[in-house]
Amino acid sequence: MFFIDTSRNGKPVYDAIVNQSLDNYLVNDLRLEGHGLILYVNNPSVIIGVNQNAYAEVNLPYLKKKKLQLVRRTSGGGAVYHDYGNFIFENIVIGNDDHFADYAYFAQPIIDALHDMGAKTVEMRGRNDIVVDDKKFSGMTMFKVGDSFAAGGTLMFDLDMDTASKVLTPEKDKLESKGVKSVNKRITNIKPYLDEPFRSMSPVEFKDELLKCIFKVDKLSDIKTYKLTDHDWEIIDSRLKDKYDTDAWNYGKNPGFTNYVSKHFDIGTVAFNFSLKDNKISNIKIYGDFITGGDITLIEKSLLGAEFTNDGLTSALEKVDLEANLGKIQPQALVDLLLS
């Protein structure tokens, strides 16, 4: 494994829109052979999954009042709040997809490093969370392109919990499925669980120590490193203008269809926004924090025009590969949600 230095002109980049586009460039364009790691910090911002509806997941008036960025990442997963007390780690794996969807594999170096720093109760929990004393401080996600992929997540060190709780509006069903009543009760910072001197470190100091622990070196200079070049940044900048630095990408459109239903399943939250005409689905859009390497538009197309009955919806869903394009879920579960 090697480190990919994403600083620019010798200074760290905090712009969340820029940082969230890096994995796409590294996987699709630069393609450094092997297993690379990036570790960066975003300015105060809300990051949403590629398939999420910003209008349903985020308190947009509060976001605009606090002048927070809204950024859509290129992978799945849920909405999260980032600030200078939070780290984002991503593994960039080129030319080998053996460990795609294996969250535990990529979580283990982080877990081992935090154990070494004194947080002995850190462990992997559920589909893609890293927890300490049953409280989540890291959520992970992935996306895949051919035989290459990016796998990473957040690491809450000293995040502003008050702002996070106010700007994020997770669906009640998702929280109830986890047996909790509020966001504050299910997340925590890792800082209080660390031994000294790590507990008293600034985020910048902790980031350096974390890297040294992950790579098992005494000095940062001992880590094999690729530094993004001026040419790399020229390409990254051009992609931002075309897509990632646009409201169309980050906010998306609120289709405003008549019906909205949502439920949390083992694969994550699945939501349907749809309209009916003559008891048939006339418009439909799928949202959620599920993580898939497939194409959910194939499911939308299969449902468009379907009779809004148990048999009609079941027949439509059986014509598409749900597991490949959404996740391991039975057609009847989605039918029941739609009819609810």
XYZ file of C-alpha atoms in Angstrom:
340
model
C 0.000 0.000 0.000
C 1.173 3.556 -0.747
C -0.052 7.045 0.151
C -1.487 9.505 -2.371
C -0.778 13.081 -1.263
C -3.728 15.258 -2.317
C -2.261 18.573 -1.159
C -1.888 21.361 -3.709
C 1.099 23.687 -3.875
C 2.195 22.318 -0.527
C -1.106 23.119 1.207
C -4.017 20.828 2.159
C -7.211 21.143 0.113
C -10.343 21.620 2.224
C -12.915 22.321 -0.521
C -15.383 19.438 -0.165
C -16.479 19.579 -3.800
C -12.879 19.154 -4.930
C -12.075 16.410 -2.426
C -15.177 14.362 -3.161
C -14.258 14.276 -6.846
C -10.737 12.940 -6.275
C -11.680 9.267 -6.064
C -13.386 9.450 -9.450
C -10.236 10.885 -11.031
C -7.969 8.394 -9.289
C -10.058 5.376 -10.344
C -11.017 6.436 -13.868
C -8.061 8.500 -15.069
C -4.830 8.365 -13.074
C -5.123 4.645 -12.314
C -1.966 4.131 -10.255
C -1.478 0.367 -10.230
C -1.934 -1.289 -6.847
C -3.432 -0.104 -3.559
C -3.271 3.594 -2.739
C -4.673 5.511 0.250
C -5.825 9.105 0.498
C -6.648 10.883 3.756
C -8.108 14.376 3.762
C -10.293 16.867 5.654
C -13.293 18.808 4.304
C -14.488 22.264 5.260
C -17.934 22.292 6.984
C -20.235 20.517 4.536
C -22.892 17.869 4.053
C -22.018 14.934 1.832
C -24.845 12.858 0.358
C -24.817 9.523 -1.461
C -25.085 9.312 -5.228
C -28.654 7.959 -5.035
C -30.004 10.225 -2.298
C -32.645 12.940 -2.509
C -31.093 16.049 -0.952
C -34.535 17.544 -0.367
C -35.509 14.604 1.861
C -32.209 14.010 3.666
C -30.915 17.491 4.467
C -32.253 20.507 6.336
C -31.568 22.823 3.409
C -32.673 26.095 5.095
C -30.278 25.396 7.990
C -27.524 24.398 5.554
C -27.850 27.679 3.670
C -28.101 29.711 6.899
C -24.826 28.221 8.150
C -23.264 28.546 4.667
C -22.380 24.865 4.504
C -21.486 23.153 1.238
C -23.711 20.418 -0.140
C -21.739 17.819 -2.063
C -22.873 14.614 -3.759
C -20.276 11.848 -3.785
C -19.880 9.329 -6.590
C -20.632 6.334 -4.352
C -23.673 5.200 -2.369
C -24.287 5.451 1.363
C -26.049 7.995 3.527
C -25.852 11.703 4.287
C -23.078 12.812 6.639
C -21.795 16.078 8.062
C -18.096 16.914 7.713
C -15.950 19.614 9.305
C -12.325 20.151 10.312
C -12.669 17.587 13.114
C -13.474 14.775 10.705
C -11.245 12.735 8.387
C -12.068 10.968 5.148
C -10.012 7.949 4.169
C -10.258 6.207 0.811
C -8.508 3.157 -0.545
C -7.946 3.385 -4.297
C -7.472 -0.110 -5.718
C -6.543 -0.427 -9.393
C -6.462 -3.654 -11.396
C -7.770 -6.018 -8.718
C -11.348 -6.248 -7.450
C -10.868 -9.254 -5.136
C -11.787 -7.210 -2.062
C -14.642 -5.172 -3.523
C -17.588 -5.061 -1.050
C -15.305 -6.407 1.717
C -15.676 -3.519 4.147
C -13.937 -5.370 6.975
C -10.760 -5.706 4.904
C -10.426 -1.935 4.479
C -11.634 -1.106 7.970
C -9.042 -3.319 9.677
C -5.997 -1.018 9.260
C -8.026 1.838 10.792
C -9.234 -0.399 13.615
C -5.711 -1.673 14.324
C -4.317 1.878 14.398
C -7.006 3.064 16.826
C -6.408 0.025 19.044
C -2.741 1.026 19.173
C -3.821 4.525 20.201
C -5.845 3.210 23.129
C -9.362 2.794 21.716
C -9.437 -0.957 22.425
C -13.205 -1.421 21.956
C -13.297 -0.229 18.340
C -14.834 -2.843 16.034
C -16.667 -3.380 12.760
C -20.443 -3.510 13.151
C -23.210 -4.274 10.677
C -22.859 -3.702 6.971
C -20.326 -0.868 6.846
C -19.971 0.884 10.222
C -17.030 1.148 12.610
C -18.141 1.641 16.207
C -16.764 2.158 19.691
C -18.878 1.126 22.706
C -21.842 0.581 20.351
C -21.600 4.133 18.965
C -20.760 4.815 15.347
C -17.867 7.102 14.460
C -17.180 5.856 10.935
C -19.372 4.834 8.010
C -17.955 3.320 4.837
C -18.926 3.172 1.185
C -17.522 1.956 -2.159
C -17.894 2.348 -5.895
C -16.507 0.184 -8.680
C -15.394 0.751 -12.276
C -14.391 -2.422 -14.100
C -11.661 -4.159 -12.110
C -10.905 -1.067 -10.018
C -12.675 0.635 -7.130
C -12.580 3.126 -4.267
C -13.396 2.052 -0.711
C -13.411 4.463 2.174
C -15.267 6.279 4.870
C -15.314 8.914 7.552
C -13.501 9.037 10.864
C -15.063 11.394 13.389
C -12.312 12.700 15.649
C -13.707 15.984 17.013
C -16.791 16.706 14.916
C -19.307 19.445 15.839
C -22.203 17.188 16.906
C -24.687 20.021 17.362
C -24.403 21.198 13.763
C -24.478 17.608 12.525
C -27.731 16.863 14.354
C -29.423 20.025 13.052
C -28.435 19.832 9.393
C -29.101 16.123 8.894
C -32.700 14.940 8.817
C -32.513 11.132 8.710
C -35.755 9.319 8.141
C -37.510 8.169 11.289
C -37.815 4.618 9.972
C -34.048 4.292 9.588
C -33.439 5.301 13.191
C -36.176 3.052 14.559
C -34.717 0.065 12.710
C -31.557 0.547 14.744
C -33.453 0.804 18.039
C -32.598 4.444 18.717
C -34.596 7.666 18.851
C -32.139 10.324 17.731
C -28.946 10.920 15.775
C -27.048 12.055 18.860
C -27.469 8.702 20.597
C -25.964 6.646 17.789
C -22.810 8.578 16.861
C -19.730 9.731 18.742
C -16.264 11.157 18.263
C -13.355 8.781 18.735
C -11.213 11.385 20.544
C -12.456 10.670 24.115
C -11.620 6.977 23.738
C -7.942 7.527 22.872
C -4.985 7.420 25.243
C -2.735 10.390 25.756
C -1.058 12.039 23.952
C -3.478 11.256 21.095
C -6.516 12.522 22.997
C -5.000 15.994 23.363
C -3.840 16.317 19.773
C -5.214 18.762 17.245
C -6.865 17.207 14.176
C -3.750 17.990 12.105
C -1.473 16.284 14.633
C -3.781 13.293 14.917
C -3.943 12.885 11.141
C -0.158 12.563 10.970
C -0.076 10.044 13.816
C -2.870 8.026 12.224
C -0.938 7.761 8.961
C 2.195 6.632 10.787
C 0.194 3.976 12.633
C -1.505 2.720 9.463
C 1.764 2.443 7.544
C 3.721 1.322 10.641
C 6.508 3.890 10.267
C 8.193 6.359 12.609
C 8.267 9.262 10.139
C 5.855 10.415 7.428
C 8.800 10.647 5.054
C 9.182 6.867 5.317
C 5.794 6.293 3.625
C 5.904 5.495 -0.095
C 4.004 8.461 -1.571
C 2.637 9.702 -4.891
C 1.984 13.461 -4.928
C -0.674 14.847 -7.265
C 1.025 16.888 -10.006
C 0.019 20.134 -11.725
C -1.153 17.991 -14.665
C -3.343 15.928 -12.333
C -4.910 19.099 -10.959
C -5.605 20.474 -14.436
C -7.715 17.419 -15.209
C -9.436 17.486 -11.811
C -10.317 21.174 -12.315
C -11.781 20.494 -15.755
C -14.012 17.731 -14.368
C -15.293 20.021 -11.639
C -16.526 22.575 -14.160
C -18.222 19.902 -16.252
C -20.019 18.064 -13.462
C -19.024 18.001 -9.803
C -19.112 21.757 -9.158
C -22.661 22.151 -10.446
C -25.984 22.384 -8.623
C -27.418 19.863 -11.072
C -25.020 17.217 -9.704
C -24.898 18.167 -6.031
C -28.527 19.085 -5.384
C -30.230 17.191 -8.177
C -33.870 17.814 -8.988
C -36.752 17.194 -6.621
C -39.145 15.421 -9.012
C -42.131 16.273 -6.828
C -44.087 13.175 -7.820
C -47.308 12.506 -5.937
C -46.279 9.631 -3.675
C -43.199 9.109 -1.505
C -42.620 5.888 0.440
C -39.471 4.810 2.251
C -38.288 1.880 4.336
C -35.009 0.715 5.840
C -33.947 -2.792 4.794
C -30.807 -4.811 5.445
C -29.287 -3.361 2.249
C -30.048 0.185 3.405
C -32.906 2.627 2.955
C -34.933 2.363 -0.256
C -37.365 5.125 -1.210
C -39.755 5.472 -4.139
C -41.057 8.816 -5.390
C -43.785 8.100 -7.947
C -47.011 9.176 -9.592
C -49.975 7.135 -10.859
C -52.262 7.514 -13.866
C -55.112 5.100 -14.571
C -53.731 2.933 -11.743
C -50.385 2.551 -13.515
C -47.024 4.035 -12.539
C -46.559 7.080 -14.772
C -43.390 8.498 -13.170
C -40.942 6.956 -10.705
C -37.566 7.706 -9.131
C -35.628 5.501 -6.669
C -33.603 7.014 -3.843
C -31.710 5.608 -0.888
C -28.433 5.020 0.926
C -27.967 1.523 -0.489
C -24.616 0.731 -2.108
C -24.696 -0.961 -5.495
C -22.408 -1.456 -8.434
C -25.427 -1.802 -10.713
C -27.847 0.549 -12.453
C -31.021 1.470 -10.560
C -32.500 3.129 -13.643
C -33.125 -0.381 -14.979
C -35.477 -0.960 -12.038
C -37.178 2.371 -12.620
C -37.717 1.496 -16.281
C -39.156 -1.914 -15.378
C -41.708 -0.283 -13.054
C -42.724 2.499 -15.424
C -46.165 1.663 -16.790
C -46.681 -1.259 -14.424
C -50.151 -1.937 -13.032
C -50.280 -0.679 -9.448
C -51.323 -4.032 -8.046
C -49.435 -6.763 -6.230
C -49.329 -8.940 -9.354
C -48.505 -6.083 -11.703
C -45.619 -4.755 -9.597
C -44.261 -8.234 -8.894
C -44.275 -9.092 -12.580
C -42.405 -5.865 -13.400
C -39.736 -6.396 -10.745
C -39.149 -10.008 -11.726
C -38.023 -8.817 -15.160
C -34.949 -7.070 -13.737
C -31.983 -8.392 -11.729
C -32.647 -6.790 -8.348
C -29.558 -8.224 -6.669
C -27.201 -6.908 -9.353
C -28.788 -3.455 -9.584
C -29.954 -2.766 -6.031
C -28.981 -5.496 -3.551
C -30.134 -8.714 -1.941
C -33.827 -7.975 -1.552
C -36.944 -9.861 -2.600
C -39.408 -8.337 -5.098
C -42.267 -8.755 -2.614
C -40.515 -6.487 -0.092
C -40.411 -3.679 -2.640
C -43.976 -4.371 -3.765
C -45.192 -4.091 -0.164
C -43.339 -0.788 0.196
C -44.840 0.650 -2.972
C -48.359 -0.406 -2.010
C -47.949 0.995 1.501
